[in-house]
PDB file of C-alpha atoms in Angstrom:
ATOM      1  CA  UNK A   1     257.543 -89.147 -38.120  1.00  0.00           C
ATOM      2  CA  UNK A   2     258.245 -86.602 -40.578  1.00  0.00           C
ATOM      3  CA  UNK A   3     258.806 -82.700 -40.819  1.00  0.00           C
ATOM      4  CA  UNK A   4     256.007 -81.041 -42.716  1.00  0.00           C
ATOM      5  CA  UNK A   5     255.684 -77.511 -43.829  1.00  0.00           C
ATOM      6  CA  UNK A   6     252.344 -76.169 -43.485  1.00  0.00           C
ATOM      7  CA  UNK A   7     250.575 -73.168 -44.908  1.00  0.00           C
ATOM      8  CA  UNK A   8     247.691 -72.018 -43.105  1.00  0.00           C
ATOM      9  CA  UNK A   9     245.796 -69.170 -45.101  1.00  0.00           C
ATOM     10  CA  UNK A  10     243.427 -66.648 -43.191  1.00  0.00           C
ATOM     11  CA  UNK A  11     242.059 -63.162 -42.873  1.00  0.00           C
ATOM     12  CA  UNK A  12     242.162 -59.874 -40.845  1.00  0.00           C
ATOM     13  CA  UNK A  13     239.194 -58.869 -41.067  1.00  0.00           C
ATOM     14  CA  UNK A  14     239.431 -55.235 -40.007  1.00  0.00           C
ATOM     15  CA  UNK A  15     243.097 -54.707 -40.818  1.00  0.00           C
ATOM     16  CA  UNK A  16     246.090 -55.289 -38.813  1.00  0.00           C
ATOM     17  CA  UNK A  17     248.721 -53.271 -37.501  1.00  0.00           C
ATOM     18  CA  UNK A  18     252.660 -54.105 -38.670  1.00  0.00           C
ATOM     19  CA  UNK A  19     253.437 -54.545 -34.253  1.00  0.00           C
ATOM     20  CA  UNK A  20     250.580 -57.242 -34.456  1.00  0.00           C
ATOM     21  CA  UNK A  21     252.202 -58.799 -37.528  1.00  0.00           C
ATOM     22  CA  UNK A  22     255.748 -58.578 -35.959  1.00  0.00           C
ATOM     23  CA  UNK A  23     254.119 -60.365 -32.262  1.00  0.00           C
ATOM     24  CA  UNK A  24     252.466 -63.166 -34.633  1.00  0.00           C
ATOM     25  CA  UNK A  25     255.703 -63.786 -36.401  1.00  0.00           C
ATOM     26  CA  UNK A  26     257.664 -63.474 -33.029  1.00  0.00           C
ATOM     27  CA  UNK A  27     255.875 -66.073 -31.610  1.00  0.00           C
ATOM     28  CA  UNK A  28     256.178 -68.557 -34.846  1.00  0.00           C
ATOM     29  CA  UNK A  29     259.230 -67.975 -34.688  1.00  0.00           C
ATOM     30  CA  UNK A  30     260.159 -71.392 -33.345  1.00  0.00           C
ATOM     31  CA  UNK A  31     258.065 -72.649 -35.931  1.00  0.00           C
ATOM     32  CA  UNK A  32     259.771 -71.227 -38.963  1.00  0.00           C
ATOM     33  CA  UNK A  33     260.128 -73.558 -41.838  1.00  0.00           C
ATOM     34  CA  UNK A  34     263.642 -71.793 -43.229  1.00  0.00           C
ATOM     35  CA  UNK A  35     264.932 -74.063 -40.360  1.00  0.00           C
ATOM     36  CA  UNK A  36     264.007 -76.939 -43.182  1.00  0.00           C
ATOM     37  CA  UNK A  37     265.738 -77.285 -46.527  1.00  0.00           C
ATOM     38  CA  UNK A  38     262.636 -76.801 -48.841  1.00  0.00           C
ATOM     39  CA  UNK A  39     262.235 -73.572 -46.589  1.00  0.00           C
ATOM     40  CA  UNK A  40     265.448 -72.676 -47.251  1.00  0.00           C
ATOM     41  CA  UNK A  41     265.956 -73.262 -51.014  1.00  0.00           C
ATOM     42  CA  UNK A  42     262.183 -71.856 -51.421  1.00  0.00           C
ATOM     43  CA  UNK A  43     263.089 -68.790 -49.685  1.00  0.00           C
ATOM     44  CA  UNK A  44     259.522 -69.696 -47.635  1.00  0.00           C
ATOM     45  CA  UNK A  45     258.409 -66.526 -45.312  1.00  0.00           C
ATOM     46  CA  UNK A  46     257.159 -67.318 -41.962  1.00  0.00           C
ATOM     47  CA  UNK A  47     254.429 -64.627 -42.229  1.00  0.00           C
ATOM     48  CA  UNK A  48     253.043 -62.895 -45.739  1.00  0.00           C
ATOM     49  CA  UNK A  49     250.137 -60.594 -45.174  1.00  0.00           C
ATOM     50  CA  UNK A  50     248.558 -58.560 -48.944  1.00  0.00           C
ATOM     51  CA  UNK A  51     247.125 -55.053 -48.392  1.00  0.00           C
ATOM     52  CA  UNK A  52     243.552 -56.182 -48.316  1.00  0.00           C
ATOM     53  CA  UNK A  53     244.466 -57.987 -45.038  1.00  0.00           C
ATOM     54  CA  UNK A  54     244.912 -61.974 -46.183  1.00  0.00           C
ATOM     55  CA  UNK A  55     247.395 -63.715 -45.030  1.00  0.00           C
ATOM     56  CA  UNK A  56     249.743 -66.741 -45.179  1.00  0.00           C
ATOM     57  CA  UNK A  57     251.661 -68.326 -42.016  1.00  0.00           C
ATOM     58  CA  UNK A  58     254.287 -71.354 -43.086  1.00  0.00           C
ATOM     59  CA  UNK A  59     255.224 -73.691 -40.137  1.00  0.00           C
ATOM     60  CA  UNK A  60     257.136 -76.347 -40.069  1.00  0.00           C
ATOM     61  CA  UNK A  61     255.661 -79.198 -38.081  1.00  0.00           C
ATOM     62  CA  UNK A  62     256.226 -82.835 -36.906  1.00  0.00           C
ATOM     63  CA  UNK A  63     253.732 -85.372 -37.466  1.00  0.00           C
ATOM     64  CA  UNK A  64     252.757 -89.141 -37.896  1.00  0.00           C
ATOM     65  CA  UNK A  65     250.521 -88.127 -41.340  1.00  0.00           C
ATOM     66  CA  UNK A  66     249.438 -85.309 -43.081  1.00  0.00           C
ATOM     67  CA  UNK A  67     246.275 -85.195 -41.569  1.00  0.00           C
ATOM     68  CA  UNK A  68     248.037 -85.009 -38.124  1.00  0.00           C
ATOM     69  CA  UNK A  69     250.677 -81.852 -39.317  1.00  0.00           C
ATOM     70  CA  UNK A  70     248.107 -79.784 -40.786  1.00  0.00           C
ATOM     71  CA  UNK A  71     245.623 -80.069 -37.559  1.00  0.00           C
ATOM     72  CA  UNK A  72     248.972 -78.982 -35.564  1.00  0.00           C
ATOM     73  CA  UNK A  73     249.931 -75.918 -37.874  1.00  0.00           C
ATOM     74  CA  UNK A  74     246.128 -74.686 -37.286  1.00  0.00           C
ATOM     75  CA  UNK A  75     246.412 -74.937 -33.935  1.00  0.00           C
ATOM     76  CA  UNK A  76     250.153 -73.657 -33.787  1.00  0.00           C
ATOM     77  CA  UNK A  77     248.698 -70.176 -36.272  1.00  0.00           C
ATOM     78  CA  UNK A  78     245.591 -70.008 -34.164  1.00  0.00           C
ATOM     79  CA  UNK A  79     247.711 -70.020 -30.624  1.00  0.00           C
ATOM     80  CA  UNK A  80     249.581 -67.022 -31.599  1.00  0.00           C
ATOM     81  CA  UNK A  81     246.911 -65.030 -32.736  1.00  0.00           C
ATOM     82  CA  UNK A  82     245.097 -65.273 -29.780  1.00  0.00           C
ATOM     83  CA  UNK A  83     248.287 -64.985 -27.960  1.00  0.00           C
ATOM     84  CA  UNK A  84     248.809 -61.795 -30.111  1.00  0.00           C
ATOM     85  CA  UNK A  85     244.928 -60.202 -28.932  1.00  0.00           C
ATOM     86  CA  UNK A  86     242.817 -61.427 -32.065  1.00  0.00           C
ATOM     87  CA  UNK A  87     239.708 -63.859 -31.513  1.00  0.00           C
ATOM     88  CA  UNK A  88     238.445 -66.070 -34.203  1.00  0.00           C
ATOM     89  CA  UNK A  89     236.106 -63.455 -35.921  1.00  0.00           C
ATOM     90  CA  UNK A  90     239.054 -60.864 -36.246  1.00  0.00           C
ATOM     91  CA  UNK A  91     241.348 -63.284 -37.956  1.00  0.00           C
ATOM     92  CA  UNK A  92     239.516 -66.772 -39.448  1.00  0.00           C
ATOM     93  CA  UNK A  93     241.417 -68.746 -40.747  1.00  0.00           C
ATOM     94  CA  UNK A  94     241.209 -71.101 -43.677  1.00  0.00           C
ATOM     95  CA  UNK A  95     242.201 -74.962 -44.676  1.00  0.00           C
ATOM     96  CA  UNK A  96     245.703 -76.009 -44.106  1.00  0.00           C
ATOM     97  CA  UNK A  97     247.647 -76.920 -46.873  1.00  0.00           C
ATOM     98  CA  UNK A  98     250.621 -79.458 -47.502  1.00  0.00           C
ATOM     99  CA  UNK A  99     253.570 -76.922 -48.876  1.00  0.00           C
ATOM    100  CA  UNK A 100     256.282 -79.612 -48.299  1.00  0.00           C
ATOM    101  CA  UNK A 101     257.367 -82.952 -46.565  1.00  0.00           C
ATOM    102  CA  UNK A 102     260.833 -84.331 -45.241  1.00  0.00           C
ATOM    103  CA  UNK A 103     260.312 -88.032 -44.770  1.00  0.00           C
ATOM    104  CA  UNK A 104     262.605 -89.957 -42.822  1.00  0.00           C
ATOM    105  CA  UNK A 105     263.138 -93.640 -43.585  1.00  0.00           C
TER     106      UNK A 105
END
């Protein structure tokens, strides 16, 4: 197994509110990926959202393959939306990507 960060991008379609943001990033919370050292020396942010409503979410997961950690981060990201009142359609969101890996041999 290893610990993966994960960047899963998306959108708000019709805006968000800054007590939506805070309930997403309250409930990643467990997830955050400054409790990793490329978090940590890449001063990584759980939750980025730009004015025209994009946004980033950085989790660290644990997988067998890469594969495997970025299905989990989508599913982790699209959990606490939904948990936070947004559908699909309100927020999509968009292909994981690998932002770092901590192998352990």
């Amino acid at each position: 197994m290893s610990t993966y960060v994960i960047t899963v991008p998306g959108t708000f379609v019709r805006g968000v509110s800054e007590s939506v943001c805070s309930d997403v990033g309250r409930r990643l919370r467990p997830r955050d990926p400054r409790n990793t050292d490329l978090g940590e020396s890449e001063e990584l942010s759980l939750l980025t959202v730009d004015e025209g409503g994009m946004f980033a979410a950085r989790v660290e997961v644990e997988a067998a393959d890469r594969s495997g950690a970025e299905a989990e981060a989508v599913r982790l990201v699209a959990q606490a939306l939904r948990d936070s009142g947004l559908g699909e359609d309100e927020a999509p969101l968009g292909a994981a990507i690998v932002t770092g890996i901590d192998s352990e041999f």
